[in-house]
Coordinates of C-alpha atoms and ligand atoms in Angstrom, one line a residue:
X55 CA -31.9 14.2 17.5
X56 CA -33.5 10.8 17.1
X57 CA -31.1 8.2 16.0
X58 CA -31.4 4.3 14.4
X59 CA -27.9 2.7 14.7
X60 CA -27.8 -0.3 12.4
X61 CA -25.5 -3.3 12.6
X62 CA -24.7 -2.2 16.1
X63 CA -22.6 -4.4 17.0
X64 CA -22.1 -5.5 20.5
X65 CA -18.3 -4.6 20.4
X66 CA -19.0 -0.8 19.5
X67 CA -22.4 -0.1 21.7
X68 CA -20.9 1.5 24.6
X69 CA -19.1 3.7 22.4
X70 CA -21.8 4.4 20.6
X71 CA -24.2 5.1 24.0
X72 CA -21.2 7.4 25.6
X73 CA -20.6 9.8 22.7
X74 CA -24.0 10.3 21.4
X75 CA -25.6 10.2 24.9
X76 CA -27.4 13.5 24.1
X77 CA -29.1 12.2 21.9
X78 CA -32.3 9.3 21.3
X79 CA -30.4 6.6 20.0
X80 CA -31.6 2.7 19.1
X81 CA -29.0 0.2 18.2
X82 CA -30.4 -2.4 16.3
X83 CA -27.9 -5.6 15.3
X84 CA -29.7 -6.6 12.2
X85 CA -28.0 -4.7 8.6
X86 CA -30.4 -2.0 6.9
X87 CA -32.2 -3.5 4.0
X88 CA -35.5 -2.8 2.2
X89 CA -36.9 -4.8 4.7
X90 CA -35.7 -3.0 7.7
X91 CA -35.5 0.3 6.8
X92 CA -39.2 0.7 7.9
X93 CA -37.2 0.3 11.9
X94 CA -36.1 4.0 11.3
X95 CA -39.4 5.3 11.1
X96 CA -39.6 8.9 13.4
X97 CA -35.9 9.0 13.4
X98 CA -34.0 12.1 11.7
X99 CA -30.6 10.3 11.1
X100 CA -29.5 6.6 10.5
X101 CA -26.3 5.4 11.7
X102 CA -24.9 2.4 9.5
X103 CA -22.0 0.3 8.7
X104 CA -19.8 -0.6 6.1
X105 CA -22.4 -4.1 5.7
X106 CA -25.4 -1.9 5.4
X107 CA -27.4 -1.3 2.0
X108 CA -28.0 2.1 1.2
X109 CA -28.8 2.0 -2.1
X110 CA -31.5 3.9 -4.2
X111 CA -34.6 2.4 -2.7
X112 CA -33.3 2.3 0.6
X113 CA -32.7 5.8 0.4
X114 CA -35.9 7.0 -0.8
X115 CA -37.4 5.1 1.6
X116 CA -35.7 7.0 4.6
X117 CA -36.8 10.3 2.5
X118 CA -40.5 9.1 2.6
X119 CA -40.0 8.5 6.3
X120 CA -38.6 11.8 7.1
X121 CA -35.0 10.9 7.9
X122 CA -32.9 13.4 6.7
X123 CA -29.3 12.0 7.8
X124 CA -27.3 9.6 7.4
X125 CA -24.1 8.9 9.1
X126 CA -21.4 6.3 7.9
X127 CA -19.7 4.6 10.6
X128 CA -16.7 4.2 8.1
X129 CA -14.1 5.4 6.2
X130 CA -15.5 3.5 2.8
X131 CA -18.5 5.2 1.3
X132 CA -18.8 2.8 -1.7
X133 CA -22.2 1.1 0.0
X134 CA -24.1 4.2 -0.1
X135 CA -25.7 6.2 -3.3
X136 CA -24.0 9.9 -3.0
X137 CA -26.1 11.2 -5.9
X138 CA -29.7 9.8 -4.9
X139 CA -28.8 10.9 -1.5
X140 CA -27.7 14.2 -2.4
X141 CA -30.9 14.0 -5.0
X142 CA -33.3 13.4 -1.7
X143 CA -31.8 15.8 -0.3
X144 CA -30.0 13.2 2.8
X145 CA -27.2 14.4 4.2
X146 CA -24.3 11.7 4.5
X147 CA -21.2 12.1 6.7
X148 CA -18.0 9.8 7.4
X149 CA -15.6 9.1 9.3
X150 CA -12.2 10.1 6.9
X151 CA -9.7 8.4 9.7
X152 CA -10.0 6.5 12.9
X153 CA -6.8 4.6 13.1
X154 CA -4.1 3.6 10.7
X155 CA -1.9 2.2 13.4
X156 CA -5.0 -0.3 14.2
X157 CA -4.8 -1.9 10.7
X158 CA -1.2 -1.3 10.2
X159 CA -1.1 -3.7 13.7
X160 CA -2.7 -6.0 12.5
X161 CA -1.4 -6.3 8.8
X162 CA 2.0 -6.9 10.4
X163 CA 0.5 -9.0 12.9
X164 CA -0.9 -11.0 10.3
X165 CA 2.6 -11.3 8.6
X166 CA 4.1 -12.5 11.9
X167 CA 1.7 -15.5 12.6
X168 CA 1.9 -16.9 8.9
X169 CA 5.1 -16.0 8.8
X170 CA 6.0 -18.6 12.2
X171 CA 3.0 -20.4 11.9
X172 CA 1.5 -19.2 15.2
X173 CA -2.0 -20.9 14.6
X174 CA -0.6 -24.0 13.9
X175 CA 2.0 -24.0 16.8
X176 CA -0.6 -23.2 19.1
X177 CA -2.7 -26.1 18.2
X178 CA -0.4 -28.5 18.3
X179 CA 0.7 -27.4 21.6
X180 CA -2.8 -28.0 23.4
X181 CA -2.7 -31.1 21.6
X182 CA 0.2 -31.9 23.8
X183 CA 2.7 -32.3 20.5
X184 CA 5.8 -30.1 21.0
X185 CA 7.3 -31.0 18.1
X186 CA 8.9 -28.4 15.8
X187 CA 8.3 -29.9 12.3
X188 CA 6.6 -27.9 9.9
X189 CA 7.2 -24.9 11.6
X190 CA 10.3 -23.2 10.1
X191 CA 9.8 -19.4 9.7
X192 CA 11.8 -17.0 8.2
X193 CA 13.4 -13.8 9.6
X194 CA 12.0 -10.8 9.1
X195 CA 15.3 -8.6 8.8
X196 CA 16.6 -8.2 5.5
X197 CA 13.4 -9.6 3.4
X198 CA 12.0 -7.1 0.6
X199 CA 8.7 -6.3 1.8
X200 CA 6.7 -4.4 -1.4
X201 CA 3.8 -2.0 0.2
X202 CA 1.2 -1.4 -2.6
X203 CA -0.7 1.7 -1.9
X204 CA 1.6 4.5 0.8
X205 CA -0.9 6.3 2.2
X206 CA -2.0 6.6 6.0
X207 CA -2.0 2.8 6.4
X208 CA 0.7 1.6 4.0
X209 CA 3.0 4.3 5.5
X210 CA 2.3 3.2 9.0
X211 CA 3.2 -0.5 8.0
X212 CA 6.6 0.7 5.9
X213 CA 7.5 2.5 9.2
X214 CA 7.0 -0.8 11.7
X215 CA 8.7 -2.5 8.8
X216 CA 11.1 -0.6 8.9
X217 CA 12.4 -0.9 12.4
X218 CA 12.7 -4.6 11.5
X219 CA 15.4 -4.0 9.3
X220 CA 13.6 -4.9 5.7
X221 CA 14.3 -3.6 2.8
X222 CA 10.8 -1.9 1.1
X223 CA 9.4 -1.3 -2.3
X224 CA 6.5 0.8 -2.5
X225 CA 4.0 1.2 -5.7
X226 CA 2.0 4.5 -5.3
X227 CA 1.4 6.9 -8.4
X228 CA 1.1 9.5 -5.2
X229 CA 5.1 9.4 -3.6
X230 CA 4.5 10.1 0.0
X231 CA 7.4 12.6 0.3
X232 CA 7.0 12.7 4.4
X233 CA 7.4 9.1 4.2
X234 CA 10.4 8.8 2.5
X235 CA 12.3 11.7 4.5
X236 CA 11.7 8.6 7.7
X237 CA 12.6 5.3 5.8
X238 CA 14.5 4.3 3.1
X239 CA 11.5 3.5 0.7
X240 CA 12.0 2.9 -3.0
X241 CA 9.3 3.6 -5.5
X242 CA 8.6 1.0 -8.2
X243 CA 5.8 0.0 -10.9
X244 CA 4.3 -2.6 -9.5
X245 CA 5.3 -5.3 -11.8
X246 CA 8.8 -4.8 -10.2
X247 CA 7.5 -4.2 -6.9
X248 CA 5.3 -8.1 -7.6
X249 CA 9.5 -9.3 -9.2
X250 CA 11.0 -8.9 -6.4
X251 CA 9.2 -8.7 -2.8
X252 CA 9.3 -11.3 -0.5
X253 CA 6.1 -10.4 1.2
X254 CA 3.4 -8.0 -0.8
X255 CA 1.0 -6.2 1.1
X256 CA -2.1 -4.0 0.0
X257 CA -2.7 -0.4 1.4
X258 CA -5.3 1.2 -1.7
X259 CA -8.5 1.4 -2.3
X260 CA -10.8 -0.2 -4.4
X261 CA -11.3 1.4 -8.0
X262 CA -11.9 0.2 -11.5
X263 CA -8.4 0.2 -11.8
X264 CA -7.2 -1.8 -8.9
X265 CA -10.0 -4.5 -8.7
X266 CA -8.0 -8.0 -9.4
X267 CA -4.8 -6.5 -9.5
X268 CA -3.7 -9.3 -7.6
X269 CA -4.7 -11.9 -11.1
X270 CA -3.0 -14.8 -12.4
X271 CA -0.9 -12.5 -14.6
X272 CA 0.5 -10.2 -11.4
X273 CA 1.2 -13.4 -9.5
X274 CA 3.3 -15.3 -12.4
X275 CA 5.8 -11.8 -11.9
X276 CA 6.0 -12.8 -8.5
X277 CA 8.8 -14.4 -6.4
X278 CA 8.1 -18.4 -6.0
X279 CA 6.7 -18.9 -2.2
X280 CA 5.4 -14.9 -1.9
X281 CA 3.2 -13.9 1.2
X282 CA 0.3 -11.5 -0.1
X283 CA -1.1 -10.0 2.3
X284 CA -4.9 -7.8 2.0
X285 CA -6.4 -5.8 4.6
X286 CA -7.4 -3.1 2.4
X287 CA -10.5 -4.5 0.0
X288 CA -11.4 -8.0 -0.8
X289 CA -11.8 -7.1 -4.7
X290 CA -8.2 -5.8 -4.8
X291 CA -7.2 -9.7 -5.2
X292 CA -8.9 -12.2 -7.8
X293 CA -9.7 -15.4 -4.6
X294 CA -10.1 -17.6 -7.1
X295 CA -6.7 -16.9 -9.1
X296 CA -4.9 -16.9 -5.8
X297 CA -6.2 -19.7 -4.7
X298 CA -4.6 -21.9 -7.7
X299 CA -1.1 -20.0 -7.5
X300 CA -1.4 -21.5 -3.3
X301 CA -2.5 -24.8 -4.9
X302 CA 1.1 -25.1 -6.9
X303 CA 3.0 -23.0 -4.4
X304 CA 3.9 -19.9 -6.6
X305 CA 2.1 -18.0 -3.4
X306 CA 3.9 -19.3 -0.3
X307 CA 1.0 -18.0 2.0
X308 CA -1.6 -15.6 2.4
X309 CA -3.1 -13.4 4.8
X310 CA -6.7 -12.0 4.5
X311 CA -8.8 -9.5 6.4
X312 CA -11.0 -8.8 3.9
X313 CA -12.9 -10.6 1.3
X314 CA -14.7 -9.9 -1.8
X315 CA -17.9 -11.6 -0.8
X316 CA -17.5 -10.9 2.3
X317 CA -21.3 -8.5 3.3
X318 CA -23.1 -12.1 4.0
X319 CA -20.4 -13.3 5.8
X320 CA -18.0 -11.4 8.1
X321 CA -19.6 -10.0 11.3
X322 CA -21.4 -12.5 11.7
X323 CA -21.7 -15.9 13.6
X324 CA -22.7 -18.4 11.2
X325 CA -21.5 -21.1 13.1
X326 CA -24.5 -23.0 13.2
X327 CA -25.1 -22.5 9.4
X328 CA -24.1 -24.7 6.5
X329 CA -21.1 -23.1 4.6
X330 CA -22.5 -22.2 1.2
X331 CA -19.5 -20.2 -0.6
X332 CA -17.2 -22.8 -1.9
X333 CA -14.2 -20.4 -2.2
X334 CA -14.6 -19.6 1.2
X335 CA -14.5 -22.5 2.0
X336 CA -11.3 -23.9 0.1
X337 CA -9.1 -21.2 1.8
X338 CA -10.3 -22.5 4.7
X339 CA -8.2 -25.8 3.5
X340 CA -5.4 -24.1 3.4
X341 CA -2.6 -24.8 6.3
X342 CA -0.9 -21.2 5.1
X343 CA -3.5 -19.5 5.2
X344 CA -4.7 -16.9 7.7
X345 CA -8.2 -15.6 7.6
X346 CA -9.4 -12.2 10.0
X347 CA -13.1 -11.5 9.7
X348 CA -12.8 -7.5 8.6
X349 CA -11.4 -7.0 11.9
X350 CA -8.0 -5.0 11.4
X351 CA -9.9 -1.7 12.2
X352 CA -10.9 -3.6 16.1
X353 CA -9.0 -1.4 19.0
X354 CA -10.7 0.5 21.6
X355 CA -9.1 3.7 20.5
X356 CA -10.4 2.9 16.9
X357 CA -13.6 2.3 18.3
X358 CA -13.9 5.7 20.0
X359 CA -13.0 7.6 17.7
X360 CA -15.5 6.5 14.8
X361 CA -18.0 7.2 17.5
X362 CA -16.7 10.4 18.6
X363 CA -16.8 11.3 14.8
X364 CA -20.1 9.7 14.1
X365 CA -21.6 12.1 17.3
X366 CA -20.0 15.0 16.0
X367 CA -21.1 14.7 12.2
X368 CA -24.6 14.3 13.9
X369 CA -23.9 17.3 16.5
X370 CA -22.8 20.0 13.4
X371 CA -26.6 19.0 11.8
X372 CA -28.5 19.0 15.0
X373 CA -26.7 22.6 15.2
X374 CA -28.3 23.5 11.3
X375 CA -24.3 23.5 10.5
X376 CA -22.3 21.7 8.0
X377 CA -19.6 18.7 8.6
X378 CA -16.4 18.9 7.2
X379 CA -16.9 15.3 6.9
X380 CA -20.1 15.4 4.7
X381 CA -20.0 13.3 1.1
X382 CA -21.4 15.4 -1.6
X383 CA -23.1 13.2 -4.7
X384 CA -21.0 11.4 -7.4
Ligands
LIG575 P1 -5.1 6.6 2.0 O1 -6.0 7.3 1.1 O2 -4.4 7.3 3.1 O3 -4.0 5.9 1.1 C1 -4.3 5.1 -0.1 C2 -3.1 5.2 -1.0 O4 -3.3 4.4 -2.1 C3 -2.8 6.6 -1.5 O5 -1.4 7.0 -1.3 C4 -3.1 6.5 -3.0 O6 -2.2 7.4 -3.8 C5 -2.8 5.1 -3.3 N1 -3.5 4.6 -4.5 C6 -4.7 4.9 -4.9 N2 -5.0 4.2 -6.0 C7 -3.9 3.4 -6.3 C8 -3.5 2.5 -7.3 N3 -4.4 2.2 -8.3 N4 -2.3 1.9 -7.2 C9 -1.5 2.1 -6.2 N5 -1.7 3.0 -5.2 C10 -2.9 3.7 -5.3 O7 -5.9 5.4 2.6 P2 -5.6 4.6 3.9 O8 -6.3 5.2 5.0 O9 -4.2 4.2 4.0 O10 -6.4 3.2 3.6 C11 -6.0 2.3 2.6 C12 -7.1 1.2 2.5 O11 -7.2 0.5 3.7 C13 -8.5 1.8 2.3 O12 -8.7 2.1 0.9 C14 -9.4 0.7 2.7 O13 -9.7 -0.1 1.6 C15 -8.5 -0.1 3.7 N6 -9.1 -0.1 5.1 C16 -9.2 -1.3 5.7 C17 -9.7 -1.4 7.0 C18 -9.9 -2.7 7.7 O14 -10.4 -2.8 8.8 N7 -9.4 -3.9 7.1 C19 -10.1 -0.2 7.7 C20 -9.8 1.0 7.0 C21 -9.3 1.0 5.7

């Protein structure tokens, strides 16, 4: 099969090479827009990434083209147009898991830096100042730690949490049962879970529902000096609310790995740009807060395995089967 990889990024092409080596592949760095759809002509399948635009005209353009697949190196599918694709007649695959444990990691490792100001510390070090002021943690045993969303991910975290010796709140409308039977867990709504938690963290997706759950009125229920933590979808948290509850302290500090506006920014080096979102730019102000660039999901086993998925979704249509992981239209 003839394959166009979009935003293939440097950290993922040998992955990419090794497990679809039977095939024709071109990686190409730059996103797939309107205008660079036309770089998948002759292909049969188009690889992309959670950054990539495959909306309506998009998609009929790869129709027109004659590709015929289109394989989501993600979990998400929220980027791409299941019903004009399944109207065109395009199949689309994902990858359902790669690695919870990657962005469980690094949610707690976020927690741990803000938590004893690692960043900071290490600055001042190679400035030669080995002073300790300013950089009183807290420990980590006994806190409440209130897991929003107990899925894959969330369950992973409340496990690692666990073996710290925190106490931990969960808000799910699903109760993971499994989960439960390992830690002691407590279900709560989640304007208890926002009352009393020492450190919130987000493990759900993105709905109607869930967008800006994090808003002015959530943060006012929660304990003065809170740590939010979000590795799960920028929109889950209103940036600008947050921002003012950092401004007077009610949040204590805040760890991001993903960002609402994030598709023009994150993945990118736009260090020779000027900064043009101001929000952006304010957290950046921020002593106590700690900014990741999508990058919770970055381990070489994740890495392998969303392109040992991506080749197989592509190896069931070169064999005329179906994937278990194909997306039928909304
Ligand atoms: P999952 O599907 O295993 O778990 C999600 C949980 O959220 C489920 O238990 C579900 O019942 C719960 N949930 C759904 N709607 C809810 C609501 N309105 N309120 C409370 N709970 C709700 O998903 P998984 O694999 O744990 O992923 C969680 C999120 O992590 C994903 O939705 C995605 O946004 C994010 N993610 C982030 C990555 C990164 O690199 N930063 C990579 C992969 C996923």
């Amino acid at each position: 099969m003839k394959i166009t990889a979009f935003s293939a990024h440097k950290f993922e092409h040998s992955y990419l090479q090794e497990a679809l080596s039977g095939h024709v592949l071109k990686l190409l760095e730059m996103r797939l827009t309107m205008d660079t759809v036309g770089l998948a002509a002759g292909s049969d399948a188009v690889a992309v990434f959670v950054t990539d635009n495959c909306s309506r005209p998009v998609l009929e353009k790869m129709k027109e083209m004659g590709v015929r697949f289109l394989a989501l190196r993600s979990a998400g599918f929220n980027h791409v147009d299941l019903s004009v694709a399944e109207k065109l007649g395009i199949k689309v695959a994902r990858v359902p898991e790669y690695s919870p444990a990657a962005i469980a990691e690094h949610t707690v490792a976020l927690m741990l830096a803000l938590n004893r100001k690692l960043v900071k510390a290490h600055n001042r070090v190679r400035d030669l100042n080995f002073s300790l002021d300013g950089l009183v943690g807290f420990d980590m045993e006994g806190k409440t730690i209130g897991i929003a969303g107990t899925g894959k991910i969330g369950g992973k975290v409340a496990k690692t949490l666990s073996g710290f010796g925190c106490s931990l709140l969960a808000y799910d409308p699903y109760i993971n049962e499994g989960l439960k039977e390992e830690v002691a867990i407590t279900y709560v709504d989640f304007k208890t879970l926002c009352n009393k938690s020492d450190i919130i963290t987000l493990h759900l997706p993105l709905s109607p529902e869930s967008k800006y759950m994090i808003n002015v009125s959530s943060i006012d229920h929660m304990k003065k000096g809170v740590m939010l933590i979000n590795t799960s979808r920028g929109a889950l948290v209103n940036t600008k609310e947050v921002i003012e509850a950092l401004k007077t302290g009610q949040i204590g500090s805040f760890g991001m790995d993903v960002y609402e506006e994030e598709e023009d920014l994150f993945f990118e080096d736009h260090s020779e740009d000027i900064l043009q979102d101001d929000v952006i730019a304010r957290l950046l102000t921020f002593q106590n807060v700690l900014i990741t660039s999508h990058q919770a999901f970055l381990t070489k086993e994740a890495l392998a395995k969303i392109a040992n998925i991506t080749a197989y979704n592509l190896n069931c249509w070169t064999n005329n089967e179906p994937s278990p992981n194909e997306l039928k239209g909304g």
